[in-house]
Amino acid sequence: MRIVVERREALSAAADVVVSGVFERSEKETTFPRALEKEDAALKGAIRAAWDRKELKGKRKELTTFHTPDGHHRIVLVGLGPRERYDAEVVRRASAEVVKGLKGKAARTASLRLPSFAVDPVGSDAAVRALVDGTVLGAYEFLKYKSTTEGMVEEATIHLGDEFSREEAGLKKAASEEIALADAVVWTREIANLPADTATPERLAEEARALGKDLGLKVTVFDEKKLAEMKCGGILAVGSGSAHPPRLIVLEYPGGARRGRTVAVVGKGITFDSGGISLKPALHMQEMKFDKSGAVAVLGILRAAATLKVPPRVIGVMACAENLPGGGAYRPGDVVRTFNGKTIEVVNTDAEGRVVLSDALGYVVAQYRPDEVIDLATLTGAQVIALGDDTAGLVCTDDKLANGLLAASAATGEPIWRMPLTDYHRELVKSEIADVRNSTELTIGGMLTAAAFLESFAGASTTWAHLDIAGPAYTTVSTRKYQPGYQNIGATAFGVRLVTRYLQSVVHP
Ligand code: BES
Ligand code: ZN
Ligand code: ZN
């Protein structure tokens, strides 16, 4: 999708479709909204007529199409819902509904009328960014394996009109920043959607190397031999049942200042999670190709961080392995020794995410002494039960970091909810025969005992945040209809916009 910003009035452009937003009418509202007068004039009163007969209601997801008298152009009105509940997320969703609704409708170009979306409390800058997100992400589909496709909008122009033409320079800058971010999200989805036969740990390493080359980032890949030398017994154990050996991948973005802060971003990269010897049931197992979403999000975050030149230095770590029950697989009862010397009693081979992350966290903390560590992982089914599949679980014992992430969440519309971590959870992951165990005797509070396990590898004195993205990392045919229009079926790249936004807010001491 190409996005352009133009001063010219949308209605005088030659696009296939002109798009305006319309608020939901309240019961007692009888007068025709003044905001639609220009559109109505272009259509010789057709919009007013639709309003009068209550065909046009302005409800969310409502799309009403009008054809110009010459038959060559269309005006699409998208419902924005109640005026008093208007925010940037409404714009993101509405613009996604528009591009989805125009799919297969011979609309190659669309002109979006900014004045109809930049309405209090959504300023022009926020509206432009939300329109970019909604159209780019809403238009995304995973088409690699499709032989036939229906035409999608290819070019969307945001028209400032007389109302906003004076802000042209600022709004163009906002758009180009947001386009870079949305492009990183689309790129992340393309990789996260790849099936496990293709997206092996080595393939993810290749993607990281290619990205590094593109953006001038240092990339280091530790293969199984090197991991053995480093005594990374966790990631090696998880990968031992697969013919595709594990990789620990490190990317470094140097940061905007010479002596700034260092933030490490660590991702779970299980290219396929069969459960291993503790095999999962067959139903929905195909979804476990998305168990690499945290690591792939790290790739996307590094791409966005380097493109947008965020202030802090960022270290990205991807812990990649395939969890299969091959002849060499690790088993329940095994005890593995990880990078920092701590031992894990393996109780359940399906709790493998925390095992690969133990080495990744131990390594990045020892090697880089980061000021902050943020991990992203499709870690537990318990997260999905607790928060559903739109909201990620945040576990963080540092209020400043937690509040920074919550603020980024509010700004990007990627929902997260903070959950507690106490000695109760820490107690549950203690082992009789090793330092910790990877699964507990009581199957309660699963998202939080998993976090307690990770904390023991990040170190209690490290400023660390854990994002359990098991639910929001992907959507399926059945969950898709409850998700915003800009989340396609498949990988969502959840966390890329959120964490990048957070990194943009990290200031130097
Ligand atoms: N990859 C799964 C978690 C998951 C579940 C991700 C659903 C996405 C959707 C993880 O490795 C896992 O299997 N966790 C177990 C842990 C348990 C054995 C302690 C779980 O949540 O059941
Ligand atoms: Zn698992
Ligand atoms: Zn897993």
XYZ file of C-alpha atoms and ligand atoms in Angstrom:
533
model
C 0.000 0.000 0.000
C 1.318 3.402 -1.014
C 0.324 6.335 1.194
C 0.495 9.923 0.015
C -0.312 13.190 1.815
C -1.772 16.026 -0.270
C -3.044 19.528 0.466
C -5.712 19.387 -2.199
C -9.366 18.936 -1.270
C -10.274 15.216 -1.524
C -13.436 15.828 -3.499
C -11.549 17.481 -6.336
C -9.138 14.538 -6.690
C -9.569 11.859 -9.304
C -9.343 8.805 -7.048
C -11.670 5.864 -7.560
C -13.156 6.429 -4.113
C -13.347 9.369 -1.714
C -13.704 8.352 1.933
C -15.210 10.419 4.759
C -16.130 9.533 8.312
C -19.611 10.020 9.728
C -20.610 9.985 13.393
C -23.510 7.933 14.654
C -26.713 9.955 14.838
C -28.410 10.160 18.163
C -32.149 9.514 18.516
C -33.152 13.143 18.684
C -30.796 14.337 15.967
C -32.789 15.532 12.985
C -30.560 18.107 11.306
C -28.207 16.915 8.606
C -24.558 17.082 9.791
C -22.788 20.152 8.423
C -19.579 18.160 8.120
C -21.097 16.253 5.212
C -22.271 19.249 3.202
C -19.384 19.195 0.709
C -19.856 15.491 0.035
C -23.601 15.980 -0.271
C -23.193 18.822 -2.771
C -20.900 16.640 -4.909
C -23.658 14.033 -4.966
C -26.504 16.462 -5.573
C -28.270 15.723 -2.315
C -27.991 11.930 -2.304
C -26.353 11.820 1.139
C -29.023 14.031 2.693
C -31.669 11.758 1.229
C -29.979 8.675 2.696
C -29.751 10.485 6.037
C -33.418 11.433 5.961
C -34.570 7.905 5.272
C -32.211 6.669 8.035
C -30.204 4.484 5.707
C -27.113 6.314 6.901
C -26.686 5.775 10.649
C -22.954 6.248 11.236
C -22.585 3.063 13.247
C -19.123 1.564 13.513
C -18.208 -0.716 10.606
C -21.065 0.763 8.525
C -19.968 1.518 4.962
C -22.336 3.425 2.663
C -21.356 3.809 -0.980
C -22.619 6.593 -3.256
C -21.868 6.920 -6.959
C -21.249 10.338 -8.509
C -23.724 11.362 -11.224
C -21.118 10.750 -13.965
C -20.743 7.200 -12.675
C -16.956 7.341 -12.520
C -16.316 8.038 -8.871
C -17.594 6.856 -5.533
C -17.916 8.408 -2.135
C -17.784 5.951 0.759
C -18.964 7.059 4.175
C -17.601 5.030 7.052
C -19.401 4.983 10.410
C -17.398 6.305 13.371
C -19.868 5.379 16.107
C -20.951 7.687 18.942
C -19.391 11.158 18.897
C -18.635 11.016 22.626
C -16.625 7.801 22.307
C -14.424 9.002 19.485
C -10.668 8.368 19.677
C -7.700 7.424 17.477
C -8.509 3.730 17.767
C -11.875 4.415 16.103
C -9.993 5.965 13.151
C -7.606 3.004 12.935
C -10.496 0.557 12.858
C -12.693 2.598 10.514
C -9.980 3.054 7.892
C -9.222 -0.667 8.052
C -12.927 -1.427 7.457
C -12.818 0.838 4.407
C -9.895 -0.880 2.666
C -11.329 -4.289 3.541
C -14.745 -3.274 2.234
C -13.231 -2.055 -1.036
C -11.411 -5.330 -1.649
C -12.477 -6.789 -4.991
C -14.549 -3.665 -5.772
C -12.342 -2.202 -8.499
C -11.003 0.534 -6.237
C -7.285 0.979 -6.839
C -6.980 4.466 -5.411
C -8.688 6.030 -2.411
C -8.739 9.626 -1.172
C -9.251 10.035 2.576
C -10.729 13.356 3.726
C -8.695 14.301 6.797
C -11.132 16.978 8.082
C -13.778 14.290 8.618
C -11.408 12.308 10.877
C -9.379 15.016 12.619
C -12.176 15.840 15.027
C -11.685 16.586 18.723
C -10.228 14.809 20.733
C -8.307 13.332 17.780
C -5.878 15.983 16.527
C -4.648 16.148 12.952
C -1.323 14.434 13.761
C -3.036 11.537 15.577
C -5.642 11.234 12.825
C -3.003 11.013 10.088
C -1.104 8.335 12.017
C -4.268 6.343 12.682
C -5.291 6.539 8.998
C -1.869 5.217 7.999
C -2.077 2.346 10.500
C -5.626 1.432 9.558
C -5.134 1.427 5.794
C -1.699 -0.230 5.674
C -2.429 -2.862 8.317
C -6.055 -3.351 7.266
C -4.998 -4.053 3.682
C -2.424 -6.630 4.698
C -3.067 -10.262 3.837
C -0.697 -13.207 3.818
C -0.762 -14.087 0.106
C 2.469 -16.034 -0.345
C 0.662 -19.300 -0.971
C -2.449 -17.992 -2.789
C -2.613 -18.437 -6.540
C -5.507 -16.028 -7.024
C -6.154 -12.731 -5.252
C -8.795 -10.041 -5.348
C -7.756 -6.462 -6.036
C -6.993 -4.371 -2.953
C -6.668 -0.588 -2.700
C -3.095 0.125 -3.782
C -2.775 3.814 -3.078
C -4.399 5.896 -0.362
C -4.048 9.661 -0.332
C -4.716 11.629 2.824
C -6.138 15.001 1.748
C -5.605 17.886 4.146
C -8.023 20.291 2.464
C -8.272 24.001 3.335
C -8.714 23.149 7.007
C -5.259 21.578 7.457
C -3.201 22.740 4.477
C -1.129 25.006 6.728
C 0.098 21.964 8.680
C 1.380 20.211 5.586
C 5.045 19.852 6.598
C 4.299 18.481 10.072
C 1.625 16.095 8.863
C 3.837 14.774 6.068
C 6.515 14.017 8.632
C 4.010 12.262 10.913
C 2.787 10.196 7.973
C 6.249 9.128 6.841
C 7.172 8.096 10.395
C 3.995 6.092 10.771
C 4.431 4.523 7.321
C 7.885 3.281 8.374
C 6.361 1.771 11.495
C 3.409 0.188 9.677
C 5.775 -1.205 7.034
C 7.807 -2.819 9.814
C 4.600 -4.392 11.145
C 3.663 -5.780 7.711
C 7.187 -7.128 7.236
C 7.023 -8.767 10.677
C 3.665 -10.381 9.830
C 5.072 -11.794 6.585
C 7.784 -13.635 8.523
C 5.605 -14.619 11.479
C 3.026 -16.130 9.102
C 5.550 -18.456 7.468
C 5.001 -22.114 8.320
C 7.553 -24.035 10.333
C 8.980 -26.018 7.410
C 10.152 -22.707 5.961
C 10.714 -20.513 9.005
C 13.325 -22.694 10.701
C 15.651 -21.207 13.325
C 18.352 -20.865 10.636
C 15.905 -19.076 8.321
C 15.131 -16.590 11.094
C 18.885 -16.077 11.465
C 19.083 -15.351 7.725
C 16.286 -12.794 8.045
C 18.199 -11.137 10.888
C 21.433 -11.075 8.872
C 19.650 -9.562 5.875
C 18.035 -6.911 8.064
C 21.399 -6.146 9.643
C 22.933 -5.660 6.212
C 20.089 -3.388 5.120
C 20.194 -1.136 8.148
C 23.821 -1.407 9.215
C 23.109 -3.349 12.422
C 25.571 -5.745 13.973
C 24.107 -9.262 13.929
C 25.580 -12.271 15.720
C 24.202 -15.779 15.301
C 25.126 -18.496 17.769
C 24.620 -21.943 16.229
C 24.316 -25.239 18.086
C 28.099 -25.695 18.321
C 28.657 -22.248 19.732
C 25.674 -22.654 22.068
C 27.268 -25.833 23.438
C 30.522 -23.956 24.089
C 28.547 -21.218 25.828
C 26.783 -23.855 27.940
C 23.331 -22.746 26.841
C 21.758 -26.007 27.968
C 18.195 -24.667 27.905
C 17.824 -23.710 24.256
C 19.855 -26.792 23.222
C 17.554 -29.104 25.196
C 14.409 -27.647 23.628
C 15.869 -27.901 20.114
C 17.246 -31.405 20.543
C 14.160 -33.218 19.245
C 14.208 -31.420 15.895
C 16.298 -31.813 12.748
C 16.479 -28.009 12.582
C 19.010 -26.964 15.228
C 18.463 -23.931 17.493
C 19.890 -20.447 17.021
C 20.408 -17.606 19.458
C 20.376 -14.421 17.405
C 21.589 -11.038 18.660
C 21.042 -7.717 16.856
C 22.514 -4.423 18.000
C 21.233 -0.961 17.165
C 23.761 1.544 18.557
C 21.260 4.236 19.574
C 20.957 7.931 18.966
C 23.432 9.153 21.592
C 26.948 8.053 22.465
C 26.316 7.357 26.099
C 22.614 6.660 26.211
C 20.590 3.977 27.856
C 20.592 0.367 26.706
C 17.319 -1.532 26.361
C 17.347 -5.258 25.604
C 14.349 -6.742 23.786
C 14.177 -10.521 24.023
C 11.775 -12.789 22.117
C 10.609 -16.400 22.299
C 11.201 -17.967 18.901
C 9.735 -21.464 18.911
C 9.327 -22.098 15.188
C 6.881 -24.880 15.993
C 5.635 -25.999 19.395
C 4.331 -29.550 19.242
C 4.745 -29.745 23.004
C 7.623 -32.200 22.545
C 7.381 -35.456 24.530
C 4.575 -33.758 26.508
C 2.764 -33.720 23.164
C -0.084 -31.281 22.566
C -3.496 -32.477 21.321
C -3.965 -32.314 17.530
C -6.793 -29.761 17.605
C -5.371 -26.280 16.855
C -1.809 -27.575 16.862
C -1.228 -25.864 13.509
C -1.464 -22.537 15.337
C 1.812 -23.325 17.044
C 3.725 -22.054 14.017
C 2.966 -18.683 15.622
C 4.977 -19.633 18.713
C 7.883 -17.692 17.192
C 5.905 -14.432 17.295
C 7.883 -12.885 20.160
C 11.228 -13.379 18.398
C 9.880 -12.173 15.064
C 8.442 -9.110 16.836
C 11.977 -8.432 18.095
C 13.140 -8.377 14.461
C 10.378 -5.915 13.586
C 11.163 -3.756 16.618
C 14.839 -3.571 15.636
C 13.855 -2.625 12.084
C 11.499 0.099 13.301
C 13.892 1.336 15.999
C 16.758 1.681 13.519
C 14.573 3.272 10.835
C 13.031 5.780 13.236
C 16.333 6.256 15.057
C 14.996 5.854 18.597
C 17.174 7.398 21.337
C 18.364 4.325 23.310
C 20.762 1.622 22.214
C 18.680 -1.500 21.559
C 19.891 -5.086 21.830
C 17.526 -7.581 20.219
C 17.755 -11.234 21.199
C 15.846 -14.013 19.455
C 15.807 -17.418 21.147
C 14.921 -19.785 18.310
C 14.331 -23.527 18.458
C 11.788 -26.066 17.279
C 10.035 -28.129 19.946
C 9.523 -31.598 18.460
C 9.473 -35.099 20.014
C 12.324 -36.582 17.940
C 14.641 -39.345 19.165
C 17.030 -36.841 20.703
C 14.290 -34.855 22.419
C 14.564 -33.660 26.003
C 12.179 -35.330 28.395
C 10.214 -34.723 31.561
C 12.562 -35.403 34.468
C 15.675 -34.082 32.717
C 17.688 -31.402 34.462
C 19.394 -28.830 32.251
C 22.079 -26.301 33.127
C 21.670 -22.900 31.509
C 24.077 -20.127 30.449
C 24.273 -18.447 33.839
C 24.770 -21.747 35.695
C 21.241 -22.057 37.054
C 19.592 -25.451 36.662
C 16.081 -26.278 35.497
C 14.111 -29.402 36.317
C 12.056 -30.170 33.218
C 8.622 -31.234 34.382
C 6.756 -30.600 31.142
C 8.484 -30.301 27.765
C 5.584 -28.142 26.577
C 6.696 -25.364 28.939
C 9.630 -24.828 26.568
C 9.379 -21.068 26.007
C 10.694 -20.238 29.449
C 13.509 -22.766 28.948
C 14.839 -21.107 25.764
C 14.370 -17.672 27.341
C 16.442 -18.692 30.371
C 19.595 -18.714 28.224
C 18.603 -15.609 26.262
C 17.911 -13.561 29.396
C 20.980 -14.863 31.223
C 23.176 -14.057 28.229
C 21.913 -10.565 27.475
C 22.066 -9.476 31.115
C 25.615 -10.790 31.600
C 26.930 -9.552 28.258
C 25.346 -6.101 27.953
C 24.266 -5.039 31.466
C 21.179 -3.377 29.940
C 19.337 -0.650 31.846
C 16.072 -2.368 30.969
C 15.016 -5.734 29.593
C 11.673 -6.334 27.863
C 10.715 -9.816 26.748
C 7.917 -10.804 24.399
C 6.684 -14.396 24.401
C 3.688 -16.483 23.394
C 4.305 -18.091 26.737
C 1.140 -19.489 28.291
C -2.370 -20.638 27.510
C -3.188 -19.152 30.922
C -2.654 -15.663 29.474
C -5.372 -16.281 26.910
C -7.760 -17.594 29.563
C -7.100 -14.619 31.842
C -7.133 -11.737 29.361
C -8.555 -13.024 26.104
C -6.875 -12.767 22.770
C -6.753 -9.014 22.342
C -4.872 -8.032 25.495
C -1.331 -9.063 26.419
C -0.281 -9.716 30.013
C 2.338 -7.378 31.443
C 4.406 -8.500 34.414
C 6.830 -5.896 35.684
C 8.012 -5.107 39.189
C 9.332 -1.675 38.186
C 6.590 0.994 38.159
C 8.435 3.384 35.870
C 8.989 0.803 33.149
C 5.462 -0.572 33.566
C 3.934 2.898 33.275
C 6.058 3.669 30.234
C 4.770 0.551 28.519
C 1.177 1.288 29.557
C 1.478 4.778 28.063
C 2.830 3.319 24.806
C -0.044 0.858 24.834
C -2.606 3.655 25.144
C -0.961 5.560 22.287
C -0.761 2.620 19.886
C -3.979 0.812 20.723
C -2.123 -2.434 21.466
C -3.785 -3.378 24.772
C -1.801 -4.705 27.731
C -2.830 -5.306 31.322
C -0.508 -5.370 34.308
C -0.559 -8.503 36.460
C 1.046 -9.170 39.850
C 4.230 -11.068 40.632
C 4.718 -12.088 44.261
C 6.633 -14.542 46.437
C 3.650 -16.850 46.092
C 4.499 -17.321 42.411
C 8.244 -17.464 43.096
C 7.654 -20.249 45.618
C 5.686 -22.313 43.114
C 8.558 -22.573 40.622
C 11.129 -23.838 43.157
C 12.342 -27.385 42.495
C 13.294 -30.192 44.896
C 16.276 -31.223 42.809
C 17.240 -28.154 40.759
C 17.109 -24.365 41.127
C 13.748 -24.033 39.406
C 11.231 -26.251 37.652
C 9.571 -25.351 34.371
C 6.061 -26.341 35.395
C 4.311 -26.262 38.726
C 2.427 -28.764 40.826
C -0.638 -26.497 40.997
C -1.903 -25.479 37.581
C -3.119 -22.082 38.713
C -1.818 -18.608 37.969
C 0.077 -20.048 35.014
C 0.944 -16.703 33.415
C 2.465 -15.526 36.686
C 4.426 -18.621 37.653
C 5.917 -18.491 34.135
C 6.882 -14.871 34.850
C 8.415 -15.860 38.199
C 10.527 -18.426 36.357
C 11.748 -15.797 33.856
C 12.492 -13.317 36.625
C 14.931 -15.776 38.175
C 16.975 -15.611 34.946
C 16.644 -11.885 34.307
C 17.788 -11.384 37.906
C 15.766 -9.716 40.649
C 17.904 -6.571 40.420
C 17.370 -6.160 36.656
C 14.696 -3.705 35.512
C 12.652 -6.139 33.512
C 9.217 -6.373 31.910
C 7.553 -9.475 30.552
C 4.845 -9.350 27.881
C 2.916 -12.611 27.493
C 1.458 -12.256 23.978
C 0.037 -15.789 23.559
C -3.436 -14.406 22.797
C -2.834 -11.257 20.746
C 0.054 -12.649 18.641
C -2.301 -14.092 16.045
C -5.939 -14.357 15.085
C -7.795 -17.327 13.637
C -10.902 -17.665 11.512
C -13.007 -17.875 14.669
C -11.370 -15.074 16.665
C -10.865 -12.691 13.736
C -14.368 -11.232 13.808
C -13.926 -9.956 17.353
C -10.650 -8.243 16.534
C -10.121 -4.781 15.042
C -10.164 -4.657 11.227
C -6.448 -3.962 11.107
C -5.655 -7.392 12.562
C -5.732 -9.808 9.659
C -6.152 -13.562 9.974
C -2.812 -14.939 11.102
C 0.110 -13.131 12.696
C -0.645 -9.652 14.058
C 2.952 -8.624 14.889
C 1.606 -7.541 18.278
C 4.209 -5.647 20.260
C 6.057 -4.034 17.347
C 4.134 -0.757 17.494
C 3.891 -0.893 21.287
C 7.569 -1.487 22.073
C 8.830 0.834 19.319
C 6.635 3.590 20.708
C 8.044 2.874 24.156
C 11.623 3.037 22.834
C 10.838 6.406 21.231
C 9.923 7.666 24.689
C 13.114 6.497 26.408
C 15.138 9.605 27.138
C 18.784 9.811 27.988
C 19.746 10.390 31.589
N 3.274 -22.000 23.217
C 2.538 -22.400 24.355
C 1.595 -21.295 24.865
C 0.497 -20.873 23.935
C -0.788 -21.357 24.121
C 0.718 -19.944 22.949
C -1.804 -20.926 23.293
C -0.307 -19.516 22.117
C -1.570 -20.014 22.300
C 3.481 -22.748 25.488
O 4.722 -23.231 25.132
C 2.818 -23.805 26.311
O 2.529 -24.846 25.777
N 2.581 -23.518 27.586
C 1.966 -24.429 28.467
C 2.709 -24.370 29.778
C 2.337 -25.440 30.751
C 2.762 -26.801 30.225
C 3.029 -25.156 32.060
C 0.508 -24.005 28.670
O 0.239 -22.810 28.708
O -0.337 -24.875 28.751
Zn 4.731 -25.323 24.740
Zn 5.407 -22.581 23.263
